[in-house]
Backbone as a printed PyTorch tensor [residue, N CA C, xyz], in Angstrom:
tensor([[[ 71.5380, -32.4450,  10.3770],
         [ 72.7460, -32.3030,   9.7690],
         [ 72.7880, -32.0360,   8.2250]],

        [[ 73.2970, -31.0030,   7.7800],
         [ 73.5460, -30.5970,   6.6090],
         [ 74.3420, -31.6900,   5.5730]],

        [[ 73.7140, -31.8930,   4.4220],
         [ 74.4280, -33.0570,   3.4220],
         [ 75.6020, -32.4780,   2.9650]],

        [[ 76.7250, -33.1580,   3.0050],
         [ 78.1750, -32.5090,   2.4130],
         [ 78.0520, -32.4220,   0.9470]],

        [[ 78.2270, -31.2610,   0.2290],
         [ 78.5280, -31.1330,  -1.2190],
         [ 79.3370, -32.1050,  -1.8790]],

        [[ 79.1150, -32.5870,  -2.8500],
         [ 79.9600, -33.2430,  -3.9680],
         [ 80.4260, -32.4020,  -5.0510]],

        [[ 81.5630, -32.1440,  -5.0310],
         [ 82.3180, -31.5280,  -5.7870],
         [ 82.8340, -32.2660,  -7.0100]],

        [[ 83.2110, -31.6900,  -8.2170],
         [ 83.8240, -32.1760,  -9.2550],
         [ 84.8350, -31.0570, -10.0390]],

        [[ 85.7170, -31.8460, -10.6230],
         [ 86.4970, -30.9230, -11.3900],
         [ 87.5620, -31.7410, -12.0050]],

        [[ 88.8930, -31.1070, -12.6090],
         [ 89.6790, -31.7380, -13.1180],
         [ 91.1710, -31.3710, -12.7840]],

        [[ 91.9820, -31.9110, -13.1250],
         [ 93.7280, -31.5740, -13.1400],
         [ 94.3700, -31.6820, -14.1780]],

        [[ 95.3590, -30.9780, -14.4820],
         [ 95.8150, -31.3160, -16.0650],
         [ 97.5260, -31.1050, -15.8640]],

        [[ 98.3950, -32.0520, -16.2010],
         [ 99.8000, -31.7790, -16.2230],
         [100.4500, -32.7710, -17.1800]],

        [[101.5710, -32.1000, -17.8660],
         [102.1740, -32.7610, -18.9700],
         [101.2080, -33.2750, -20.0510]],

        [[ 99.9500, -32.7060, -20.1200],
         [ 99.1270, -33.2350, -21.1850],
         [ 98.3120, -34.4600, -20.7370]],

        [[ 98.3160, -34.8020, -19.2530],
         [ 97.5640, -35.8030, -19.0810],
         [ 96.3120, -35.3290, -17.7170]],

        [[ 95.0060, -35.5600, -18.0970],
         [ 94.1470, -34.8700, -17.3950],
         [ 93.6110, -36.1890, -16.4260]],

        [[ 92.9870, -35.6630, -15.3230],
         [ 92.4890, -36.6870, -14.3980],
         [ 91.1080, -35.8390, -13.8460]],

        [[ 90.1120, -36.5980, -13.5990],
         [ 88.6420, -35.9230, -13.4740],
         [ 88.6460, -36.5080, -11.9970]],

        [[ 87.9940, -35.4750, -11.3090],
         [ 87.8840, -35.7800,  -9.7440],
         [ 86.2930, -35.4770,  -9.4650]],

        [[ 85.9790, -36.2830,  -8.6280],
         [ 84.7460, -36.1600,  -7.4160],
         [ 84.9560, -36.6290,  -6.4150]],

        [[ 84.6140, -35.2610,  -5.3360],
         [ 84.7820, -35.7470,  -4.1380],
         [ 84.1050, -34.7560,  -3.2960]],

        [[ 84.5660, -34.9440,  -1.8800],
         [ 83.6480, -33.8510,  -0.7540],
         [ 85.1460, -32.8190,  -0.3990]],

        [[ 84.9260, -32.2020,   0.5450],
         [ 86.3010, -31.3270,   1.0770],
         [ 87.2270, -32.5620,   1.8570]],

        [[ 86.3680, -33.7090,   1.8850],
         [ 87.2320, -34.6990,   3.0120],
         [ 87.8820, -35.8200,   2.2980]],

        [[ 87.2550, -36.0750,   1.1780],
         [ 87.6930, -37.3000,   0.3890],
         [ 87.3610, -37.3300,  -1.2060]],

        [[ 87.8730, -38.2710,  -1.5250],
         [ 87.4840, -38.4430,  -3.0700],
         [ 86.4900, -39.6430,  -3.1500]],

        [[ 85.6820, -39.6100,  -4.1840],
         [ 84.7720, -40.7890,  -4.2940],
         [ 84.8380, -41.3050,  -5.6460]],

        [[ 85.8080, -40.7490,  -6.7650],
         [ 85.7820, -41.0040,  -7.6590],
         [ 86.9610, -40.3310,  -8.4500]],

        [[ 88.0610, -40.9780,  -9.0720],
         [ 89.0770, -40.4160,  -9.9150],
         [ 89.1320, -41.4630, -11.2020]],

        [[ 89.0710, -40.5590, -12.3390],
         [ 89.1530, -41.2850, -13.6140],
         [ 90.0780, -40.4740, -14.7910]],

        [[ 90.7700, -41.0160, -15.4150],
         [ 91.2590, -40.5610, -16.5460],
         [ 90.3090, -40.1000, -17.7810]],

        [[ 89.1440, -40.7230, -17.7020],
         [ 88.2600, -40.8480, -18.7690],
         [ 87.1630, -39.8830, -18.4430]],

        [[ 87.0480, -38.8200, -19.4510],
         [ 85.7520, -37.9530, -19.3860],
         [ 84.5840, -38.7310, -19.3070]],

        [[ 84.4870, -39.4440, -20.2310],
         [ 83.2230, -40.2250, -20.3190],
         [ 82.7960, -41.1660, -18.8860]],

        [[ 83.6910, -41.7070, -18.3250],
         [ 83.3920, -42.5950, -16.9440],
         [ 83.0200, -41.3860, -15.9260]],

        [[ 83.8970, -40.2490, -16.0390],
         [ 83.7920, -39.0210, -15.0400],
         [ 82.2510, -38.8510, -15.2940]],

        [[ 81.6440, -38.5150, -16.5760],
         [ 80.6200, -37.9360, -16.7140],
         [ 79.2590, -38.9730, -16.1920]],

        [[ 79.7760, -40.2080, -16.3480],
         [ 78.8110, -41.2110, -16.0300],
         [ 78.5740, -41.2610, -14.6120]],

        [[ 79.6660, -41.1790, -13.9200],
         [ 79.7420, -41.0930, -12.3140],
         [ 78.8260, -40.0050, -11.6100]],

        [[ 79.1020, -38.8810, -12.6690],
         [ 78.0680, -37.7060, -11.9180],
         [ 76.6700, -37.8290, -12.1930]],

        [[ 76.2980, -38.5050, -13.2650],
         [ 75.0080, -39.0200, -13.7190],
         [ 74.4720, -39.8720, -12.7700]],

        [[ 75.1730, -41.0100, -12.0870],
         [ 74.7800, -41.8760, -11.2920],
         [ 74.4920, -41.3420,  -9.7890]],

        [[ 75.2990, -40.3080,  -9.6420],
         [ 75.2140, -39.5150,  -8.4260],
         [ 74.1050, -38.8270,  -8.1010]],

        [[ 73.9300, -37.9910,  -9.3890],
         [ 72.7750, -37.0680,  -9.7660],
         [ 71.3720, -37.7390,  -9.4580]],

        [[ 71.2910, -39.0250, -10.3140],
         [ 70.3500, -39.8760, -10.2850],
         [ 70.0720, -40.4170,  -8.6850]],

        [[ 71.0450, -40.4470,  -8.2160],
         [ 70.4290, -41.0490,  -6.5420],
         [ 70.3250, -39.8410,  -5.5680]],

        [[ 70.1670, -38.5460,  -6.1310],
         [ 69.7120, -37.5620,  -5.1950],
         [ 70.3970, -36.5670,  -4.8850]],

        [[ 71.7320, -37.0490,  -5.3420],
         [ 73.1120, -35.8920,  -4.9460],
         [ 73.1280, -34.8090,  -5.7310]],

        [[ 73.6140, -33.8050,  -5.2270],
         [ 73.9130, -32.6400,  -6.1860],
         [ 75.1900, -32.5440,  -6.3110]],

        [[ 75.7850, -32.6200,  -7.4390],
         [ 77.4230, -32.3730,  -7.7630],
         [ 77.6210, -31.0330,  -8.1630]],

        [[ 78.5050, -30.3920,  -7.5590],
         [ 78.7340, -28.7000,  -7.9450],
         [ 79.8380, -28.9560,  -8.9090]],

        [[ 79.7990, -28.5090,  -9.9480],
         [ 80.9530, -28.6150, -11.1510],
         [ 82.0330, -27.5570, -11.1740]],

        [[ 83.0960, -27.8350, -11.9440],
         [ 83.9250, -27.0480, -12.1720],
         [ 84.7600, -26.4990, -10.5870]],

        [[ 84.8160, -27.2080,  -9.8830],
         [ 85.6220, -26.8030,  -8.5940],
         [ 86.9350, -27.3860,  -9.0290]],

        [[ 87.8500, -26.6490,  -8.1350],
         [ 89.3370, -26.7750,  -7.9630],
         [ 89.5800, -27.5730,  -6.9530]],

        [[ 90.6520, -28.5470,  -7.1410],
         [ 91.1160, -29.2830,  -6.1600],
         [ 92.3250, -29.2440,  -6.0720]],

        [[ 92.8430, -28.2190,  -5.3900],
         [ 94.1570, -27.5390,  -5.3380],
         [ 95.3480, -28.3670,  -4.9530]],

        [[ 95.2990, -28.9820,  -3.5820],
         [ 95.9030, -29.7750,  -3.0860],
         [ 96.3150, -31.1070,  -3.7730]],

        [[ 95.2060, -31.5900,  -4.2830],
         [ 95.4250, -32.8120,  -4.9750],
         [ 96.1930, -32.4320,  -6.6230]],

        [[ 95.5740, -31.3850,  -7.0070],
         [ 96.2100, -30.8770,  -8.5520],
         [ 97.7750, -30.9010,  -8.3190]],

        [[ 98.2570, -30.2440,  -7.2560],
         [ 99.9520, -29.9100,  -6.8790],
         [100.5150, -31.2150,  -6.7990]],

        [[ 99.9540, -32.3750,  -5.8700],
         [100.2350, -33.7230,  -6.0270],
         [100.1310, -34.4530,  -7.0130]],

        [[ 99.0130, -34.1780,  -7.7960],
         [ 99.3260, -35.0760,  -9.2800],
         [100.5690, -34.3640, -10.1310]],

        [[100.5250, -33.1810, -10.2810],
         [101.6360, -32.5260, -10.8970],
         [102.8200, -32.9650, -10.2650]],

        [[103.0280, -32.9530,  -9.4450],
         [104.2980, -33.7190,  -9.0490],
         [104.5550, -35.3430,  -9.1660]],

        [[103.3660, -35.8570,  -9.2310],
         [103.5920, -37.3980,  -9.5330],
         [104.0180, -37.6700, -10.9850]],

        [[103.2940, -36.7170, -11.8000],
         [103.2130, -36.9330, -13.7800],
         [104.8750, -36.2460, -13.4810]],

        [[105.4650, -35.4810, -12.8410],
         [106.9370, -35.1110, -13.1460],
         [107.7140, -35.9680, -12.5050]],

        [[107.3990, -36.8660, -11.7610],
         [108.1800, -38.1000, -11.0830],
         [108.9480, -37.6030,  -9.8420]],

        [[108.0580, -36.4970,  -9.2040],
         [108.4780, -35.9170,  -7.9310],
         [107.8970, -36.6250,  -6.6720]],

        [[106.6430, -37.2870,  -6.8970],
         [105.9900, -37.7670,  -5.7720],
         [105.7820, -39.2250,  -6.2140]],

        [[105.4890, -40.0370,  -5.1010],
         [105.1590, -41.2240,  -4.9680],
         [103.7320, -41.8890,  -4.5600]],

        [[103.4740, -41.0940,  -3.5820],
         [102.0730, -41.3480,  -2.9720],
         [101.3170, -40.0260,  -3.0880]],

        [[100.0510, -40.3310,  -2.4810],
         [ 99.0380, -39.2290,  -2.2830],
         [ 98.8380, -39.0510,  -0.9880]],

        [[ 98.6560, -37.8810,  -0.6980],
         [ 98.1850, -37.4670,   0.8830],
         [ 96.5150, -37.7290,   1.1020]],

        [[ 95.7950, -37.7200,   0.0600],
         [ 94.3750, -37.3710,  -0.0470],
         [ 93.5680, -38.9500,   0.6550]],

        [[ 92.2390, -38.4970,   1.3340],
         [ 91.3710, -39.9490,   1.6320],
         [ 90.9490, -40.4490,   0.5230]],

        [[ 90.4450, -41.3920,   0.5070],
         [ 89.6850, -42.1850,  -0.2710],
         [ 88.1980, -43.0430,   0.4860]],

        [[ 87.1490, -42.6150,  -0.1170],
         [ 86.1340, -43.1810,   0.6530],
         [ 84.9540, -43.2490,  -0.4310]],

        [[ 85.2720, -44.0450,  -1.2550],
         [ 84.2960, -43.8880,  -2.5490],
         [ 82.7730, -44.6130,  -2.4480]],

        [[ 82.0120, -43.9530,  -2.4480],
         [ 80.5510, -44.3280,  -2.8510],
         [ 80.4730, -45.4960,  -3.6970]],

        [[ 81.0870, -45.4650,  -4.7060],
         [ 81.0370, -46.4280,  -5.7390],
         [ 81.7880, -47.9070,  -5.1960]],

        [[ 82.8050, -47.6200,  -4.4440],
         [ 83.5460, -48.7600,  -3.8980],
         [ 82.5640, -49.7370,  -2.8820]],

        [[ 81.4730, -48.9000,  -2.2150],
         [ 80.7100, -49.4150,  -1.1950],
         [ 79.7510, -50.5800,  -1.8820]],

        [[ 79.7060, -50.5870,  -3.4780],
         [ 78.8570, -51.2950,  -4.1560],
         [ 79.6290, -52.5440,  -4.7510]],

        [[ 80.9830, -52.5980,  -4.6540],
         [ 81.9730, -53.3740,  -4.9510],
         [ 81.9610, -54.7270,  -4.3440]],

        [[ 81.9310, -55.7540,  -5.1210],
         [ 81.5980, -57.2040,  -4.7570],
         [ 83.0890, -57.4170,  -3.8030]],

        [[ 83.0740, -58.4890,  -2.9750],
         [ 83.9600, -58.7570,  -1.8620],
         [ 85.2400, -58.8770,  -2.7240]],

        [[ 85.1460, -59.5950,  -3.8460],
         [ 86.4820, -59.7780,  -4.6200],
         [ 86.9850, -58.7610,  -5.2010]],

        [[ 86.1920, -57.8100,  -5.5960],
         [ 86.7680, -56.2870,  -5.9220],
         [ 87.4850, -55.5910,  -4.7680]],

        [[ 86.7900, -55.7250,  -3.4780],
         [ 87.4410, -55.2340,  -2.2830],
         [ 88.7420, -55.4640,  -2.1990]],

        [[ 88.6990, -56.7930,  -2.1930],
         [ 89.9430, -57.7370,  -1.7910],
         [ 91.2660, -57.2130,  -2.7610]],

        [[ 90.9200, -57.3530,  -4.0980],
         [ 91.6820, -57.1210,  -5.0970],
         [ 92.0640, -55.6130,  -5.1880]],

        [[ 91.4750, -54.8910,  -4.8500],
         [ 91.7640, -53.5260,  -4.7730],
         [ 92.7040, -53.0460,  -3.4570]],

        [[ 92.4910, -53.6350,  -2.4330],
         [ 93.3530, -53.5180,  -1.1930],
         [ 94.8070, -54.1900,  -1.4870]],

        [[ 94.6160, -55.4470,  -2.2330],
         [ 96.0820, -55.8180,  -2.6500],
         [ 96.7010, -55.1060,  -3.7410]],

        [[ 96.1400, -54.4200,  -4.6880],
         [ 96.6090, -53.5820,  -5.6000],
         [ 97.3490, -52.1840,  -5.0160]],

        [[ 96.7710, -51.9850,  -3.8430],
         [ 97.1350, -50.8140,  -3.1930],
         [ 98.6160, -50.9810,  -2.6250]],

        [[ 98.8280, -52.1660,  -2.2620],
         [100.0620, -52.8640,  -1.8690],
         [101.3490, -52.8250,  -2.5510]],

        [[100.8800, -52.8330,  -4.2100],
         [101.8010, -52.9610,  -5.0860],
         [102.9120, -51.4800,  -5.3230]],

        [[104.2770, -51.7610,  -5.0240],
         [104.9710, -50.5430,  -4.6610],
         [105.0730, -49.8360,  -5.8230]],

        [[105.2200, -48.6030,  -5.8400],
         [105.4110, -47.6030,  -6.8110],
         [106.8180, -48.1320,  -7.6450]],

        [[106.6530, -48.1510,  -9.1510],
         [107.7690, -48.3250,  -9.9830],
         [107.5070, -50.1870, -10.1200]],

        [[106.7660, -50.6280,  -9.6280],
         [106.5490, -52.1670,  -9.9750],
         [105.3630, -52.5570, -10.5340]],

        [[105.5620, -53.6450, -11.0490],
         [104.1130, -54.3440, -11.7770],
         [103.8440, -55.6040, -11.2380]],

        [[102.3960, -56.2020, -11.2050],
         [102.0690, -57.2730, -10.9990],
         [101.2110, -57.7400, -12.1410]],

        [[101.0740, -59.1930, -12.7330],
         [100.2550, -59.4490, -13.5400],
         [ 98.9090, -59.7750, -12.9100]],

        [[ 97.9020, -59.9230, -13.9920],
         [ 96.9890, -60.2000, -13.4070],
         [ 96.7160, -61.9100, -12.7940]],

        [[ 97.6560, -62.4090, -13.5240],
         [ 97.3570, -63.8760, -12.9070],
         [ 98.1030, -63.8300, -11.3850]],

        [[ 99.1990, -63.1900, -11.5210],
         [ 99.7360, -63.1300, -10.0870],
         [ 98.9140, -63.0200,  -8.9480]],

        [[ 98.1120, -61.7770,  -9.3670],
         [ 96.9300, -61.4660,  -8.3180],
         [ 95.7750, -62.4410,  -8.1210]],

        [[ 95.6600, -62.8630,  -9.2750],
         [ 94.4350, -63.9170,  -9.0860],
         [ 94.9060, -65.1660,  -8.1920]],

        [[ 96.2590, -65.5070,  -8.3180],
         [ 96.7970, -66.5780,  -7.4350],
         [ 96.8910, -66.1810,  -6.0170]],

        [[ 97.5400, -64.7730,  -5.9250],
         [ 97.4560, -64.3530,  -4.3940],
         [ 96.0180, -64.0750,  -3.8460]],

        [[ 94.8420, -64.2020,  -4.4410],
         [ 93.7780, -64.1830,  -4.0330],
         [ 92.9450, -65.4210,  -3.8940]],

        [[ 94.0400, -66.5420,  -4.2750],
         [ 93.5760, -68.0560,  -3.8080],
         [ 92.5220, -68.7550,  -5.2650]],

        [[ 92.5750, -67.8710,  -6.4850],
         [ 91.7790, -68.3720,  -7.4390],
         [ 93.0580, -68.1710,  -8.8310]],

        [[ 93.6090, -69.1670,  -8.9230],
         [ 94.6700, -68.8360, -10.2550],
         [ 94.2030, -68.7160, -11.4780]],

        [[ 92.8870, -69.1970, -11.8320],
         [ 92.3020, -69.1680, -12.9440],
         [ 91.4860, -67.8400, -13.2840]],

        [[ 91.6550, -66.9210, -12.3700],
         [ 90.6910, -65.9200, -12.4080],
         [ 91.2950, -64.4950, -12.5150]],

        [[ 92.3830, -64.6850, -13.7730],
         [ 92.9800, -63.5200, -14.1200],
         [ 91.9670, -62.4550, -15.0740]],

        [[ 90.9700, -62.9870, -15.6540],
         [ 90.1220, -62.1590, -16.4440],
         [ 89.5450, -61.3680, -15.2340]],

        [[ 88.8910, -61.8130, -14.2810],
         [ 88.0870, -61.2150, -13.3400],
         [ 89.1490, -60.1480, -12.6840]],

        [[ 90.2570, -60.3520, -12.7340],
         [ 91.2080, -59.2870, -12.0660],
         [ 91.0910, -58.5810, -12.9280]],

        [[ 90.9660, -58.5900, -14.5120],
         [ 91.1570, -57.3740, -15.3990],
         [ 89.5710, -56.7150, -15.2820]],

        [[ 89.0090, -57.3730, -15.1140],
         [ 87.5280, -56.5860, -14.6790],
         [ 87.2570, -55.8460, -13.8570]],

        [[ 87.5300, -56.1350, -12.6000],
         [ 87.6400, -55.4940, -11.2970],
         [ 88.6150, -54.2860, -11.3960]],

        [[ 89.6410, -54.3470, -12.2080],
         [ 90.7420, -53.1470, -12.4330],
         [ 89.8820, -52.3600, -13.1810]],

        [[ 89.1160, -52.9370, -14.1520],
         [ 88.2640, -51.8220, -14.9890],
         [ 87.2790, -51.0720, -14.2270]],

        [[ 86.7260, -51.8140, -13.2360],
         [ 85.6950, -51.2140, -12.2090],
         [ 86.3280, -50.3980, -11.3500]],

        [[ 87.5280, -50.1560, -11.1670],
         [ 87.9180, -49.3350, -10.1920],
         [ 87.5920, -47.9190, -10.2330]],

        [[ 87.1370, -47.3940,  -9.1180],
         [ 86.5120, -45.9810,  -9.1090],
         [ 87.5740, -45.0030,  -8.6870]],

        [[ 88.8620, -45.4300,  -8.1520],
         [ 89.7020, -44.4980,  -7.8110],
         [ 91.2070, -44.7660,  -8.4760]],

        [[ 91.3130, -44.4820,  -9.6390],
         [ 92.4760, -44.6270, -10.4870],
         [ 93.5620, -43.9140,  -9.6160]],

        [[ 94.7520, -44.2450,  -9.5140],
         [ 96.3640, -43.6470,  -8.8250],
         [ 96.0600, -43.9420,  -7.3150]],

        [[ 94.8130, -43.8910,  -6.8820],
         [ 94.9030, -44.3090,  -5.3850],
         [ 94.6130, -45.6350,  -5.0080]],

        [[ 94.1690, -46.6000,  -6.0930],
         [ 94.2760, -47.9150,  -6.2660],
         [ 94.9660, -47.9640,  -7.7200]],

        [[ 96.0360, -48.1420,  -7.4550],
         [ 96.8710, -48.0530,  -8.7000],
         [ 96.8440, -49.2060,  -9.9120]],

        [[ 95.7390, -49.3120, -10.4630],
         [ 95.4990, -50.4400, -11.2960],
         [ 96.3730, -50.3350, -12.6760]],

        [[ 97.2530, -49.1440, -12.6880],
         [ 98.2560, -49.0120, -14.0540],
         [ 99.2000, -49.8200, -13.6670]],

        [[ 99.4710, -50.4740, -12.5160],
         [100.4520, -51.3750, -12.0140],
         [100.1220, -52.7660, -12.1610]],

        [[ 99.1470, -53.0190, -12.9190],
         [ 98.9190, -54.2670, -13.0780],
         [ 98.6690, -54.8300, -14.4830]],

        [[ 99.2910, -55.8060, -15.1910],
         [ 99.5160, -56.0590, -16.5700],
         [ 99.3770, -57.4660, -16.7630]],

        [[ 99.3810, -57.4900, -18.1350],
         [ 99.2540, -58.6870, -18.9600],
         [100.5010, -59.7990, -18.3970]],

        [[100.7320, -61.1530, -18.7320],
         [101.7760, -61.7460, -18.4750],
         [102.8700, -61.4920, -19.6940]],

        [[102.0910, -61.1440, -21.0880],
         [102.9540, -60.7280, -22.0750],
         [102.6130, -59.7250, -22.8000]],

        [[101.8450, -58.6390, -22.0220],
         [101.5100, -57.4710, -22.5100],
         [101.2470, -56.4640, -21.3880]],

        [[101.0410, -55.1610, -22.1820],
         [100.6840, -54.2360, -21.1670],
         [ 99.2380, -54.5220, -20.6930]],

        [[ 98.3970, -55.0710, -21.0600],
         [ 96.9510, -54.8140, -20.5470],
         [ 96.0770, -53.8700, -20.7310]],

        [[ 94.9770, -53.9480, -20.4180],
         [ 93.9950, -52.8900, -20.8360],
         [ 94.0640, -51.7800, -19.4890]],

        [[ 93.3170, -50.6760, -19.4200],
         [ 93.3690, -49.5530, -18.5310],
         [ 92.2020, -48.9210, -18.6560]],

        [[ 91.3710, -48.5490, -17.7680],
         [ 90.2220, -47.8500, -17.8650],
         [ 90.3140, -46.2930, -18.4560]],

        [[ 91.5190, -45.6900, -18.3760],
         [ 92.0030, -44.5980, -18.8350],
         [ 92.6620, -44.5490, -20.3050]],

        [[ 92.6730, -45.6090, -20.6820],
         [ 93.3560, -45.8940, -22.1450],
         [ 94.8190, -46.2670, -21.8400]],

        [[ 95.0370, -47.1560, -22.9890],
         [ 96.5030, -47.8200, -23.0300],
         [ 97.4420, -46.7970, -22.8400]],

        [[ 97.2770, -45.5520, -23.5970],
         [ 98.7510, -44.7060, -23.6620],
         [ 98.8920, -43.9570, -22.3100]],

        [[ 97.5920, -43.8720, -21.5180],
         [ 97.7280, -43.1570, -20.4800],
         [ 98.5370, -44.1940, -19.4770]],

        [[ 98.1980, -45.4290, -19.5370],
         [ 98.7780, -46.4450, -18.7860],
         [100.2290, -46.6030, -19.0920]],

        [[100.7000, -46.3350, -20.3150],
         [101.9220, -46.5730, -20.5390],
         [102.8060, -45.3470, -20.1720]],

        [[102.2110, -44.3310, -20.1140],
         [102.8890, -43.1280, -19.6550],
         [102.8280, -43.2950, -17.9620]],

        [[102.1510, -43.6180, -17.3150],
         [102.1020, -43.8760, -15.9450],
         [103.3560, -44.8080, -15.5440]],

        [[103.5520, -45.9170, -16.2770],
         [104.2330, -46.7170, -16.0230],
         [105.7430, -46.4630, -16.4340]],

        [[105.8560, -45.6990, -17.0360],
         [107.2680, -44.8350, -17.8160],
         [107.4470, -43.9320, -16.5540]],

        [[106.7780, -43.1270, -16.2190],
         [106.7930, -42.1080, -15.1120],
         [107.5360, -42.7410, -13.7490]],

        [[106.5860, -43.8870, -13.4520],
         [107.0540, -44.6630, -12.2220],
         [108.5510, -45.4780, -12.2920]],

        [[108.5080, -45.7230, -13.4950],
         [110.1180, -46.4090, -13.6730],
         [111.2930, -45.5070, -13.9660]],

        [[110.9270, -44.1460, -13.8190],
         [111.7910, -43.0930, -13.7790],
         [112.2600, -42.4940, -15.4170]],

        [[111.3460, -43.0290, -16.0810],
         [111.9310, -42.6860, -17.5990],
         [110.8480, -41.6870, -17.9180]],

        [[110.9890, -41.1650, -19.1550],
         [110.1730, -40.6400, -19.8990],
         [109.0270, -41.3040, -20.4980]],

        [[107.8950, -40.7520, -21.0420],
         [106.8410, -41.4540, -21.8420],
         [107.3770, -42.1570, -23.0100]],

        [[108.7820, -41.7270, -23.4130],
         [109.3690, -42.4230, -24.7750],
         [110.1290, -43.6490, -24.5450]],

        [[110.3100, -43.8650, -23.2680],
         [111.4250, -44.9200, -22.8640],
         [110.7120, -46.3320, -22.8770]],

        [[111.6700, -47.3670, -22.6030],
         [111.0520, -48.8890, -22.6530],
         [110.3580, -49.1860, -21.2150]],

        [[109.5320, -49.6770, -21.1680],
         [108.9260, -49.8920, -19.9190],
         [108.9700, -51.3790, -19.3530]],

        [[109.8320, -51.6120, -18.4880],
         [109.9590, -52.9850, -17.9900],
         [108.4840, -53.5400, -17.1760]],

        [[108.1080, -54.6480, -17.7920],
         [106.9380, -55.0050, -17.2110],
         [107.3490, -56.7990, -16.7270]],

        [[107.2690, -56.8720, -15.5820],
         [107.4150, -58.3690, -15.0390],
         [108.8000, -58.6140, -15.3940]],

        [[108.9880, -59.5900, -16.5660],
         [110.2440, -59.9320, -17.0700],
         [110.4400, -59.5550, -18.2760]],

        [[109.3270, -58.8750, -19.1030],
         [109.4230, -58.4180, -20.4640],
         [109.6990, -56.8230, -20.4720]],

        [[109.9510, -56.3740, -21.7790],
         [110.0540, -54.9750, -22.0680],
         [109.3230, -54.7500, -23.0270]],

        [[108.1860, -53.6460, -22.9310],
         [107.4150, -53.0940, -23.8040],
         [107.9400, -51.6440, -24.4600]],

        [[108.0780, -51.6010, -25.5560],
         [108.6310, -50.1900, -26.0460],
         [107.3040, -49.1600, -26.1500]],

        [[107.5650, -48.0250, -25.4620],
         [106.2220, -46.9990, -25.4950],
         [106.6700, -46.1240, -26.5410]],

        [[106.1320, -46.2290, -27.5270],
         [106.1540, -45.1500, -28.7240],
         [105.4440, -43.8320, -28.4940]]])
């Protein structure tokens, strides 16, 4: 059986770029960070896989554009990350929990730690979010600090924009996070 090609590309909408790695059937890595994207390609190449660059993912790019413009809430693509197969059981449980956070809502690192049965693991939740190989499909942008926006692998400015989009506003609106408001400048 012939090995399936690994494809790499990117989409851009409203000044936001997402970098993609996948096959014709599913995504294995999505990132708002070009550096993280290049690191993922390097790991795949070192493991013996051939990554074909500069590919177009027209279907996903259309959905991404609709999402960024506030016209889409979910994505129809499949995710089967080679990288998530290397995840710890804690990360896998957390990522499943994050997938259940509704569009436009947030949860704190502490709330998720508590739901996982370890209330003192808020920092571990943050670290697992940072290791998430499938941003948007596992929407870690919806996970925030109890009194601040928290971090994000794609950068805090991208996180602010995504939260504003999901809350029906423009990137310059106030963002409601749990019981607090943060002004997005």
